[in-house]
Short mmCIF file of C-alpha atoms and ligand atoms in Angstrom, two decimals:
data_model
loop_
_atom_site.label_atom_id
_atom_site.label_comp_id
_atom_site.label_asym_id
_atom_site.label_seq_id
_atom_site.Cartn_x
_atom_site.Cartn_y
_atom_site.Cartn_z
CA MET A 1 108.32 96.57 100.01
CA ALA A 2 111.19 95.50 98.40
CA THR A 3 114.78 96.07 99.47
CA PRO A 4 117.20 95.80 97.01
CA SER A 5 119.34 99.36 97.09
CA SER A 6 118.23 101.05 93.57
CA SER A 7 114.77 100.25 91.26
CA ASP A 8 117.41 99.15 88.75
CA ASN A 9 118.11 96.34 91.30
CA LEU A 10 115.15 95.98 91.64
CA MET A 11 113.57 94.93 87.96
CA GLU A 12 116.54 92.97 87.59
CA THR A 13 115.49 91.20 90.44
CA LEU A 14 112.43 90.65 89.49
CA VAL A 15 112.83 89.50 85.87
CA SER A 16 115.81 86.90 87.45
CA LEU A 17 113.12 86.06 89.95
CA CYS A 18 110.44 85.16 87.46
CA LYS A 19 113.06 83.18 85.21
CA ARG A 20 113.94 81.13 88.23
CA ARG A 21 110.70 80.31 89.16
CA GLY A 22 108.83 79.68 86.12
CA ILE A 23 106.85 82.55 86.27
CA ILE A 24 107.83 84.50 83.13
CA TYR A 25 110.24 83.65 80.54
CA ALA A 26 111.56 85.50 77.09
CA SER A 27 109.09 83.71 73.80
CA SER A 28 110.91 81.65 72.15
CA GLU A 29 113.88 81.93 74.10
CA ILE A 30 115.61 78.99 72.37
CA TYR A 31 116.14 81.09 69.09
CA GLY A 32 117.14 84.35 71.32
CA GLY A 33 113.94 85.73 72.58
CA LEU A 34 111.73 87.56 70.18
CA ASN A 35 111.70 91.64 71.26
CA GLY A 36 108.44 92.77 73.38
CA PHE A 37 106.85 88.87 73.60
CA PHE A 38 106.56 86.65 76.89
CA ASP A 39 105.80 83.31 78.00
CA TYR A 40 103.75 82.92 81.44
CA GLY A 41 105.58 79.46 82.99
CA PRO A 42 103.89 77.48 85.99
CA LEU A 43 103.77 79.57 88.38
CA GLY A 44 102.89 82.69 86.08
CA ALA A 45 100.25 81.23 84.10
CA GLU A 46 98.54 80.82 87.89
CA LEU A 47 99.29 84.08 88.71
CA LYS A 48 97.72 85.49 85.48
CA ARG A 49 94.66 83.36 85.80
CA ASN A 50 93.94 84.60 89.10
CA ILE A 51 94.15 87.88 88.43
CA ARG A 52 91.51 87.50 85.68
CA ASN A 53 89.17 85.39 87.73
CA ALA A 54 89.24 87.44 90.34
CA TRP A 55 88.43 91.07 87.90
CA TRP A 56 85.59 88.74 86.19
CA GLN A 57 84.27 87.67 89.52
CA ASP A 58 83.84 91.16 90.72
CA MET A 59 83.27 92.66 87.76
CA VAL A 60 80.88 90.46 86.57
CA HIS A 61 79.55 87.41 88.63
CA ARG A 62 79.57 89.50 91.86
CA ARG A 63 77.56 92.89 90.05
CA ASP A 64 74.23 92.55 88.65
CA ASP A 65 74.59 95.21 85.77
CA VAL A 66 77.74 94.10 83.79
CA VAL A 67 77.86 90.84 81.62
CA GLY A 68 80.63 89.40 79.71
CA LEU A 69 81.53 88.71 76.33
CA GLU A 70 84.50 86.64 74.46
CA SER A 71 84.54 88.19 71.03
CA SER A 72 87.30 87.08 68.21
CA ILE A 73 90.49 88.98 67.66
CA ILE A 74 90.50 89.34 64.03
CA MET A 75 87.41 91.77 63.13
CA HIS A 76 86.05 93.08 59.95
CA PRO A 77 88.68 95.38 59.07
CA LYS A 78 85.45 98.55 58.62
CA VAL A 79 85.91 98.34 62.39
CA TRP A 80 89.31 99.44 62.65
CA GLU A 81 88.03 102.12 60.20
CA ALA A 82 85.13 103.24 61.71
CA SER A 83 87.07 103.49 65.42
CA GLY A 84 89.69 105.58 63.48
CA HIS A 85 92.29 102.53 64.29
CA VAL A 86 93.51 102.92 60.39
CA ALA A 87 93.36 106.23 60.62
CA GLY A 88 95.14 107.15 63.72
CA PHE A 89 96.36 104.56 65.95
CA THR A 90 99.40 105.88 65.15
CA ASP A 91 102.82 106.65 67.43
CA PRO A 92 105.67 109.52 66.32
CA LEU A 93 108.47 107.48 64.89
CA VAL A 94 112.02 108.74 64.68
CA ASP A 95 114.58 106.43 62.79
CA CYS A 96 118.86 107.15 63.52
CA LYS A 97 119.83 106.15 60.10
CA ALA A 98 123.80 105.48 61.63
CA SER A 99 122.09 103.21 64.30
CA LYS A 100 118.85 101.43 62.44
CA GLN A 101 117.44 102.24 66.17
CA ARG A 102 114.05 103.53 66.19
CA TYR A 103 112.56 105.65 68.31
CA ARG A 104 109.14 107.21 69.50
CA ALA A 105 109.52 110.71 69.55
CA ASP A 106 107.25 111.15 72.64
CA GLN A 107 109.89 109.27 74.56
CA LEU A 108 112.43 110.81 73.39
CA PHE A 109 113.75 114.23 75.03
CA PHE A 110 116.45 116.91 73.90
CA ALA A 111 117.57 120.17 74.82
CA ALA A 112 119.92 123.04 74.27
CA VAL A 113 122.88 123.78 75.99
CA VAL A 114 123.32 127.39 76.43
CA VAL A 115 125.98 129.04 77.58
CA ASP A 116 126.23 132.81 78.52
CA GLY A 117 122.81 132.75 76.29
CA ALA A 118 124.28 131.46 72.95
CA THR A 119 123.65 127.44 72.05
CA ILE A 120 126.49 125.64 71.82
CA GLY A 121 124.75 122.86 70.92
CA TYR A 122 121.99 119.94 71.70
CA VAL A 123 122.19 116.94 73.70
CA SER A 124 119.29 114.35 73.84
CA ALA A 125 117.69 111.09 76.30
CA LEU A 126 115.71 108.54 76.31
CA GLU A 127 112.33 108.45 79.27
CA SER A 128 113.89 107.94 81.97
CA GLU A 129 113.56 108.43 86.16
CA ARG A 130 116.44 110.58 85.12
CA THR A 131 115.78 112.42 82.19
CA ALA A 132 116.31 115.43 83.57
CA GLU A 133 119.47 114.73 85.70
CA GLU A 134 120.83 113.50 82.35
CA LEU A 135 120.43 115.97 79.90
CA GLN A 136 121.69 118.07 82.59
CA GLU A 137 125.27 115.92 82.81
CA LYS A 138 125.23 115.79 78.64
CA ALA A 139 125.46 119.40 78.74
CA GLU A 140 127.92 119.88 81.37
CA ALA A 141 130.21 117.00 79.19
CA LEU A 142 129.44 119.05 76.15
CA LYS A 143 130.66 122.60 77.31
CA ARG A 144 133.50 120.56 79.12
CA LYS A 145 134.21 118.65 75.61
CA LYS A 146 133.82 122.34 73.24
CA ALA A 147 135.88 123.77 76.12
CA VAL A 148 133.81 127.01 76.48
CA GLN A 149 133.59 129.45 78.93
CA GLY A 150 130.90 130.66 80.62
CA ALA A 151 127.71 130.03 82.48
CA LEU A 152 125.74 127.35 81.68
CA ALA A 153 121.73 127.66 81.97
CA PRO A 154 119.62 124.71 83.31
CA VAL A 155 118.44 122.39 80.52
CA ALA A 156 115.35 123.14 79.26
CA MET A 157 114.17 119.57 78.44
CA LYS A 158 111.76 119.02 75.33
CA GLU A 159 110.01 116.03 73.65
CA PHE A 160 111.43 115.70 69.96
CA THR A 161 107.81 116.02 68.72
CA GLU A 162 108.79 119.68 69.70
CA ALA A 163 111.93 119.73 67.31
CA THR A 164 112.10 122.18 64.66
CA PRO A 165 113.04 121.09 61.49
CA GLU A 166 116.46 123.64 62.03
CA GLN A 167 117.27 121.59 65.42
CA ILE A 168 116.28 117.86 63.98
CA PRO A 169 119.86 117.49 62.37
CA LEU A 170 121.87 119.10 65.30
CA ILE A 171 120.31 116.60 67.83
CA PRO A 172 122.76 113.94 69.03
CA SER A 173 121.19 110.62 68.37
CA PRO A 174 121.22 108.80 71.88
CA ALA A 175 122.72 105.96 70.32
CA THR A 176 126.16 107.41 68.89
CA GLY A 177 125.87 110.85 70.68
CA GLU A 178 126.40 112.02 67.39
CA PRO A 179 124.35 114.68 65.94
CA GLY A 180 122.84 114.66 61.63
CA SER A 181 121.67 110.74 62.10
CA LEU A 182 117.70 111.51 63.55
CA THR A 183 115.25 111.54 61.03
CA PRO A 184 112.03 113.90 61.73
CA PRO A 185 109.28 111.83 63.46
CA ARG A 186 106.71 109.99 61.29
CA ALA A 187 103.27 108.45 62.16
CA PHE A 188 103.87 104.66 62.39
CA ASN A 189 100.58 102.96 62.66
CA MET A 190 100.88 100.36 65.37
CA MET A 191 98.12 97.41 64.31
CA PHE A 192 99.70 94.02 63.29
CA GLU A 193 98.83 93.21 59.80
CA THR A 194 97.55 89.87 58.37
CA HIS A 195 95.96 88.24 55.23
CA VAL A 196 92.52 86.66 55.44
CA GLY A 197 92.36 83.71 53.14
CA PRO A 198 94.46 82.26 50.35
CA MET A 199 94.54 85.39 48.89
CA ARG A 200 97.45 88.14 50.17
CA ASP A 201 96.40 90.92 48.12
CA SER A 202 94.60 94.70 50.08
CA SER A 203 91.16 92.89 49.50
CA ALA A 204 92.60 90.59 52.41
CA VAL A 205 93.87 92.68 54.47
CA ALA A 206 92.95 92.61 58.66
CA TYR A 207 94.65 93.20 61.69
CA LEU A 208 94.77 91.95 65.42
CA ARG A 209 92.81 94.09 67.67
CA PRO A 210 94.72 96.64 69.17
CA GLU A 211 91.90 96.54 71.79
CA THR A 212 89.16 94.39 73.08
CA ALA A 213 86.81 97.59 73.53
CA GLN A 214 85.48 97.45 69.93
CA GLY A 215 84.29 93.81 70.24
CA MET A 216 81.75 95.24 72.53
CA PHE A 217 80.95 97.77 70.46
CA VAL A 218 80.10 95.91 67.55
CA ASP A 219 77.85 93.46 69.41
CA PHE A 220 76.50 95.89 71.72
CA LYS A 221 72.95 95.34 69.32
CA ASN A 222 73.06 91.78 69.61
CA VAL A 223 73.78 92.01 73.55
CA ILE A 224 71.27 94.33 73.92
CA ASP A 225 68.60 92.34 71.45
CA THR A 226 69.34 88.61 73.19
CA THR A 227 69.54 89.17 77.09
CA ARG A 228 67.29 91.22 79.68
CA VAL A 229 70.07 94.21 80.24
CA LYS A 230 68.90 97.44 81.02
CA LEU A 231 70.46 100.92 81.20
CA PRO A 232 72.84 101.41 82.86
CA PHE A 233 74.62 98.32 81.50
CA GLY A 234 78.32 97.28 81.01
CA ILE A 235 79.96 94.44 78.78
CA ALA A 236 83.11 93.24 80.04
CA GLN A 237 85.71 91.17 77.97
CA ILE A 238 89.12 90.03 78.68
CA GLY A 239 91.38 88.56 76.08
CA LYS A 240 94.60 88.96 74.13
CA SER A 241 95.49 92.47 72.33
CA PHE A 242 98.53 93.55 69.88
CA ARG A 243 100.25 96.34 69.06
CA ASN A 244 103.61 96.86 67.43
CA GLU A 245 105.15 99.24 70.25
CA ILE A 246 108.01 101.44 67.98
CA THR A 247 109.72 100.40 71.79
CA PRO A 248 108.43 97.59 73.46
CA ARG A 249 110.34 97.67 77.41
CA ASN A 250 110.19 97.55 80.75
CA PHE A 251 109.56 94.32 80.81
CA ILE A 252 106.25 93.12 80.20
CA PHE A 253 104.97 96.46 80.99
CA ARG A 254 104.80 97.87 77.73
CA SER A 255 105.00 94.15 75.41
CA ARG A 256 103.62 93.17 71.73
CA GLU A 257 101.25 90.87 72.81
CA PHE A 258 98.99 91.66 75.52
CA GLU A 259 96.46 90.84 77.32
CA GLN A 260 93.07 93.52 78.09
CA MET A 261 90.23 93.61 80.93
CA GLU A 262 88.04 96.17 79.52
CA MET A 263 84.42 97.02 80.37
CA GLU A 264 82.60 99.19 78.33
CA TYR A 265 79.68 100.94 80.52
CA PHE A 266 76.59 102.33 79.03
CA ILE A 267 74.54 105.07 80.08
CA HIS A 268 71.74 107.24 79.00
CA PRO A 269 72.94 110.31 77.50
CA ASP A 270 71.10 112.75 80.09
CA ALA A 271 72.58 110.77 82.91
CA ASP A 272 74.97 112.35 84.95
CA TRP A 273 78.15 111.08 83.20
CA LEU A 274 80.76 112.70 85.35
CA ALA A 275 79.57 111.54 88.80
CA CYS A 276 79.37 107.61 86.65
CA HIS A 277 83.17 108.35 86.09
CA GLU A 278 83.88 109.11 89.25
CA GLU A 279 82.41 105.89 90.31
CA TRP A 280 84.24 103.56 88.33
CA LEU A 281 87.31 105.88 89.21
CA LYS A 282 87.01 104.48 92.72
CA TRP A 283 85.80 101.16 91.67
CA CYS A 284 88.83 100.33 90.40
CA GLN A 285 91.11 101.80 92.63
CA ASP A 286 89.52 99.83 95.46
CA TRP A 287 89.98 96.98 93.41
CA LEU A 288 93.07 97.20 93.08
CA LYS A 289 93.66 97.75 96.76
CA SER A 290 91.34 94.72 97.05
CA ILE A 291 93.98 92.46 95.54
CA GLY A 292 96.80 94.21 97.55
CA LEU A 293 98.28 96.53 96.22
CA PRO A 294 99.23 99.62 98.39
CA GLU A 295 97.34 102.98 98.86
CA SER A 296 100.66 104.42 98.57
CA HIS A 297 102.03 102.95 95.27
CA LEU A 298 98.67 104.07 93.92
CA SER A 299 97.83 108.02 92.21
CA LEU A 300 95.44 109.49 89.74
CA PHE A 301 96.44 111.58 86.73
CA GLU A 302 93.85 113.51 84.99
CA HIS A 303 94.12 113.85 81.54
CA PRO A 304 94.77 118.06 80.30
CA LYS A 305 91.77 118.84 78.35
CA GLU A 306 93.71 120.24 75.63
CA LYS A 307 94.90 116.53 75.11
CA LEU A 308 91.69 114.69 75.14
CA ALA A 309 90.87 112.85 71.94
CA PHE A 310 88.10 114.90 70.84
CA TYR A 311 85.17 112.32 71.49
CA SER A 312 86.51 112.12 74.92
CA ARG A 313 84.91 114.36 77.43
CA ARG A 314 87.14 113.19 80.24
CA THR A 315 90.33 110.80 80.96
CA VAL A 316 91.88 110.01 84.26
CA ASP A 317 94.94 107.34 84.66
CA ILE A 318 95.07 105.23 87.73
CA MET A 319 99.49 105.10 88.48
CA PHE A 320 101.16 102.67 89.87
CA LYS A 321 105.04 103.65 91.42
CA TYR A 322 106.74 101.29 89.24
CA PRO A 323 110.26 100.95 89.54
CA PHE A 324 111.33 102.67 86.68
CA GLY A 325 108.79 105.19 87.62
CA VAL A 326 105.21 106.24 88.00
CA GLN A 327 103.36 104.87 84.60
CA GLU A 328 99.61 104.14 83.54
CA LEU A 329 98.15 100.70 84.90
CA TRP A 330 94.38 101.26 84.22
CA GLY A 331 92.32 104.24 81.84
CA ILE A 332 89.33 105.20 82.90
CA ALA A 333 87.64 107.10 80.08
CA ALA A 334 83.91 109.04 79.33
CA ARG A 335 84.14 108.70 75.68
CA SER A 336 80.96 110.05 74.80
CA ASP A 337 78.55 107.83 72.29
CA TYR A 338 81.37 108.00 69.48
CA ASP A 339 81.91 104.79 69.28
CA LEU A 340 78.20 103.52 68.74
CA GLN A 341 77.90 106.47 66.46
CA GLN A 342 80.86 105.37 64.57
CA HIS A 343 79.79 102.04 63.86
CA GLN A 344 75.90 103.18 63.10
CA LYS A 345 77.75 105.13 60.50
CA PHE A 346 80.02 102.87 59.14
CA SER A 347 77.49 100.25 59.35
CA GLY A 348 74.54 101.55 58.67
CA VAL A 349 72.64 99.63 61.22
CA PRO A 350 71.20 101.67 64.07
CA GLN A 351 72.96 101.87 67.44
CA VAL A 352 70.27 102.72 69.22
CA TRP A 353 68.55 101.70 73.26
CA PHE A 354 64.97 102.37 73.24
CA ASP A 355 64.14 104.38 76.13
CA GLU A 356 60.88 103.41 77.30
CA ALA A 357 60.19 106.46 79.69
CA THR A 358 60.15 108.81 76.48
CA LYS A 359 59.51 106.62 73.74
CA ALA A 360 62.73 107.81 72.00
CA LYS A 361 65.29 105.79 70.16
CA ILE A 362 68.89 106.65 72.30
CA VAL A 363 72.59 106.33 70.77
CA PRO A 364 73.82 105.36 74.12
CA HIS A 365 77.16 107.33 75.93
CA VAL A 366 79.82 104.82 77.09
CA ILE A 367 82.53 105.04 80.49
CA GLU A 368 85.35 102.96 79.88
CA PRO A 369 87.75 100.99 82.21
CA ALA A 370 90.65 99.80 80.22
CA VAL A 371 93.07 98.39 82.25
CA GLY A 372 96.04 95.89 81.19
CA VAL A 373 96.14 91.95 83.13
CA ASP A 374 100.36 91.72 82.42
CA ARG A 375 100.63 95.74 83.57
CA ILE A 376 98.49 94.29 86.99
CA LEU A 377 100.83 91.28 87.61
CA LEU A 378 104.24 93.14 87.48
CA ALA A 379 102.60 95.79 90.00
CA VAL A 380 101.59 92.65 91.99
CA LEU A 381 105.06 91.82 91.47
CA CYS A 382 106.81 94.83 92.46
CA ALA A 383 104.64 95.56 95.77
CA ALA A 384 104.77 91.72 96.68
CA TYR A 385 108.65 91.48 96.51
CA ALA A 386 110.49 91.24 100.09
CA GLU A 387 114.01 90.46 101.29
CA GLU A 388 114.58 90.06 104.86
CA ASP A 389 117.01 88.91 107.13
CA VAL A 390 115.62 85.91 109.04
CA LYS A 391 116.83 83.63 111.70
CA ASP A 392 117.02 79.86 110.64
CA GLU A 393 116.28 76.96 113.53
CA LYS A 394 119.80 77.17 114.84
CA GLY A 395 119.65 80.77 114.99
CA ASN A 396 121.99 81.97 112.09
CA VAL A 397 120.66 84.60 110.20
CA GLU A 398 120.24 83.99 106.37
CA LYS A 399 118.20 86.18 103.58
CA ARG A 400 114.45 84.96 102.90
CA THR A 401 112.94 86.39 99.66
CA VAL A 402 108.89 86.17 100.32
CA LEU A 403 106.14 87.27 98.26
CA ARG A 404 103.37 88.64 99.48
CA LEU A 405 101.06 88.02 97.50
CA HIS A 406 97.41 88.12 98.44
CA PRO A 407 96.04 84.54 99.33
CA ARG A 408 93.20 85.43 96.43
CA ILE A 409 95.81 85.99 94.03
CA ALA A 410 98.70 83.69 94.90
CA PRO A 411 99.12 80.74 92.65
CA PHE A 412 99.20 78.18 95.76
CA LYS A 413 96.85 78.55 98.50
CA VAL A 414 98.79 76.16 100.27
CA ALA A 415 101.74 73.86 100.38
CA VAL A 416 101.15 70.42 102.20
CA LEU A 417 104.45 69.39 103.90
CA PRO A 418 104.92 65.71 105.59
CA LEU A 419 107.98 66.72 108.07
CA LEU A 420 109.71 63.23 106.93
CA LYS A 421 109.67 62.08 103.42
CA ASN A 422 110.12 57.64 104.55
CA LYS A 423 107.35 57.97 107.18
CA GLU A 424 104.36 56.10 105.57
CA GLN A 425 102.37 57.68 108.23
CA LEU A 426 102.80 61.07 107.86
CA THR A 427 103.01 61.02 103.78
CA GLY A 428 99.59 58.98 104.21
CA ARG A 429 98.10 61.93 106.27
CA ALA A 430 99.69 64.23 104.00
CA LYS A 431 98.42 62.87 100.88
CA ALA A 432 94.96 62.44 101.68
CA LEU A 433 94.70 66.48 102.99
CA TYR A 434 96.91 67.27 99.29
CA GLN A 435 94.04 64.99 97.84
CA LYS A 436 91.02 66.91 99.51
CA LEU A 437 92.24 70.59 98.83
CA LYS A 438 93.59 69.84 95.14
CA ARG A 439 89.70 69.08 94.85
CA ARG A 440 89.36 73.31 94.97
CA TYR A 441 92.30 75.00 95.33
CA ASN A 442 95.83 74.70 93.36
CA VAL A 443 97.99 73.07 96.52
CA SER A 444 101.77 72.25 96.38
CA TYR A 445 102.99 69.46 97.78
CA ASP A 446 106.88 69.11 99.14
CA ASP A 447 108.91 66.46 100.49
CA GLY A 448 112.06 67.06 99.57
CA GLY A 449 114.74 68.51 102.04
CA ALA A 450 114.73 70.28 105.49
CA ILE A 451 111.25 71.97 106.66
CA GLY A 452 113.47 74.97 106.81
CA ARG A 453 114.39 75.05 103.57
CA ARG A 454 110.77 73.83 101.61
CA TYR A 455 109.32 77.40 103.71
CA ARG A 456 111.61 79.38 101.60
CA ARG A 457 110.58 78.01 98.80
CA GLN A 458 107.15 78.19 99.49
CA ASP A 459 107.80 81.76 100.54
CA GLU A 460 109.77 82.84 97.32
CA ALA A 461 106.90 81.23 95.47
CA GLY A 462 104.03 83.38 97.35
CA THR A 463 101.88 80.43 98.98
CA PRO A 464 100.15 82.05 101.95
CA TRP A 465 100.65 79.30 104.43
CA CYS A 466 102.36 75.94 104.64
CA VAL A 467 100.84 72.89 106.76
CA THR A 468 103.56 70.42 107.78
CA ILE A 469 101.93 67.13 109.29
CA ASP A 470 104.21 66.15 111.92
CA PHE A 471 104.28 63.74 114.50
CA ASP A 472 101.52 65.22 117.28
CA THR A 473 99.63 64.84 113.72
CA ILE A 474 99.68 61.24 114.06
CA GLU A 475 100.63 60.94 117.82
CA LYS A 476 97.86 63.27 119.66
CA PRO A 477 94.25 63.34 119.30
CA GLY A 478 92.92 66.01 117.44
CA ASP A 479 94.08 65.42 114.05
CA THR A 480 95.99 68.76 113.71
CA PHE A 481 98.46 70.47 111.72
CA THR A 482 101.45 72.58 111.85
CA LEU A 483 100.07 75.84 109.77
CA ARG A 484 103.11 78.09 109.18
CA ASP A 485 101.85 81.93 108.19
CA ARG A 486 104.17 83.23 104.93
CA ASP A 487 104.09 86.55 106.30
CA THR A 488 104.80 86.22 110.27
CA MET A 489 106.43 82.99 110.17
CA GLN A 490 104.10 82.07 112.92
CA GLN A 491 103.26 78.57 113.61
CA THR A 492 99.85 77.37 115.13
CA ARG A 493 98.25 74.43 114.83
CA ILE A 494 95.12 74.02 112.72
CA THR A 495 92.60 71.24 112.15
CA GLU A 496 91.37 70.20 108.59
CA ALA A 497 88.11 72.03 109.02
CA GLU A 498 89.56 75.15 110.43
CA LEU A 499 91.95 75.37 107.35
CA PHE A 500 88.74 74.99 104.95
CA ALA A 501 87.17 77.75 106.83
CA LEU A 502 90.55 79.89 106.47
CA LEU A 503 90.62 79.39 103.00
CA ALA A 504 87.21 80.05 102.72
CA GLU A 505 87.56 83.51 103.98
CA LYS A 506 90.94 84.16 102.66
CA VAL A 507 90.19 82.89 99.47
CA ASP A 508 86.85 82.01 98.11
CA ASN A 509 85.10 85.30 100.05
CA ALA A 510 87.97 87.97 99.69
P1 ATP B 601 100.43 103.44 76.86
O1 ATP B 601 99.61 104.89 77.17
O2 ATP B 601 101.23 103.14 77.75
O3 ATP B 601 100.80 103.31 75.28
P2 ATP B 601 97.45 103.56 76.45
O4 ATP B 601 97.11 104.90 76.89
O5 ATP B 601 98.10 103.31 74.44
O6 ATP B 601 98.73 103.03 76.88
P3 ATP B 601 95.20 102.00 77.00
O7 ATP B 601 94.85 102.36 75.00
O8 ATP B 601 94.03 103.01 77.12
O9 ATP B 601 96.70 102.43 76.73
O10 ATP B 601 95.03 100.26 76.70
C1 ATP B 601 94.41 100.09 78.17
C2 ATP B 601 95.18 99.58 79.44
O11 ATP B 601 95.46 98.33 78.28
C3 ATP B 601 96.66 100.04 79.44
O12 ATP B 601 96.11 101.04 80.76
C4 ATP B 601 97.37 99.18 79.86
O13 ATP B 601 97.73 98.64 81.03
C5 ATP B 601 97.16 98.20 78.59
N1 ATP B 601 98.20 98.27 77.56
C6 ATP B 601 98.66 99.04 76.73
N2 ATP B 601 99.52 98.64 75.49
C7 ATP B 601 99.90 97.77 76.41
C8 ATP B 601 101.65 97.47 75.91
N3 ATP B 601 101.96 97.54 74.73
N4 ATP B 601 102.09 96.70 77.11
C9 ATP B 601 100.99 96.14 78.26
N5 ATP B 601 100.10 96.54 78.05
C10 ATP B 601 99.25 97.24 77.81
#
């Protein structure tokens, strides 16, 4: 696991590694960037693609009961009325009139500062790993500032959504530290609006989808009518979603344009939905472990019954321990038949399945595992990053940075390194191997600099194996190369056939 001393350091280190190695850049950086938008560079694009492909392979290709879909990003605006997004896809927004900062009321916390039973003022802090401590420190500071004697009660932290109209003018803004500038929370719809066609009036309003899921519901009839699926079955989709988040933050964790991998699993209304929900919960956790996330960083959060959306029977989130706190990675929801019923009502088209056994038309229920690719990628980077002290060829201790990525998702599977750049026998053999590997895998070829430096470069890019074409390759029988393992740094000799067998085992069949 990563070694930088604090969690802030780890995030800073990762952000700068991502920039330096071409994994993630700020979007439109030459124009100063655009808050909540990111670009994936050459290594990041590979890593992201590999995560998507692994999910698609396991979710769709390797199962018999799930089919794929790619629906359009802009859909008929009625879709979002039926789904409830137009009316209810909102976050509580709070403005600070003094600083022009905006906050999500459920990410802004406050506490009364109580000395000897009397409230002497209020303190506020934004959601972080240290919110409670920060509020306590600010309470102590306020008591000192006001020179009030007596016993300070431990602060009782509350969400800004719980603030009463009398309290709101007394709560300081986190931006200015002064009370009086925060507005009461108001509902802010997070869908991005656009116009379709040349008219700019209200009849042309459409939305960039805030989730991919509705595509699966709207195409439910198409899929059952044009394929041979039988209940229970799933429809899976990977694609971009857009949310005008009030406070995009924590790098790619919460952005305004992101990618989702969602699957709607349709089941008979009489089926044991709880057992099915449990099965998917397990499947998702196993899948995250299979791509290298450590079990120690995963946990479950069961949404309390009273906070569930009215149509949800149960929602459990798989949480990941990010450097900035334990946060939602994957939500697994039992959504009843709400979505299909809504689309049936709004479109007038029956969203039914003909049950051969009972000869009845039924509206299936749904279990939905929904995850963000960018959140997985960030979790993968956090878990894979390590710094170690190692000895170089001369015995000097130096720092090595390594990304211990699972071979299945690593951007490069192998790096081919000729020992010397100017020895044609070495480079010729190296290029032949490189060309052959490249037909199947993304492979790096590097002939620049000392071999140790080249290993370090590959370690930092997460390449699981380096093969060095050296004098033994060309002078000794057997046509073997040095295989250097990223994690153990052990070197062994290997033939071309053995190398392909290793890749087949660790990459193709992983
Ligand atoms: P949150 O509570 O963190 O805003 P959510 O519960 O609204 O997330 P869902 O609507 O359940 O999220 O979306 C499913 C998944 O999509 C999430 O588990 C997450 O992995 C991903 N996701 C949602 N919003 C974002 C975002 N703004 N940026 C990146 N990924 C996101």
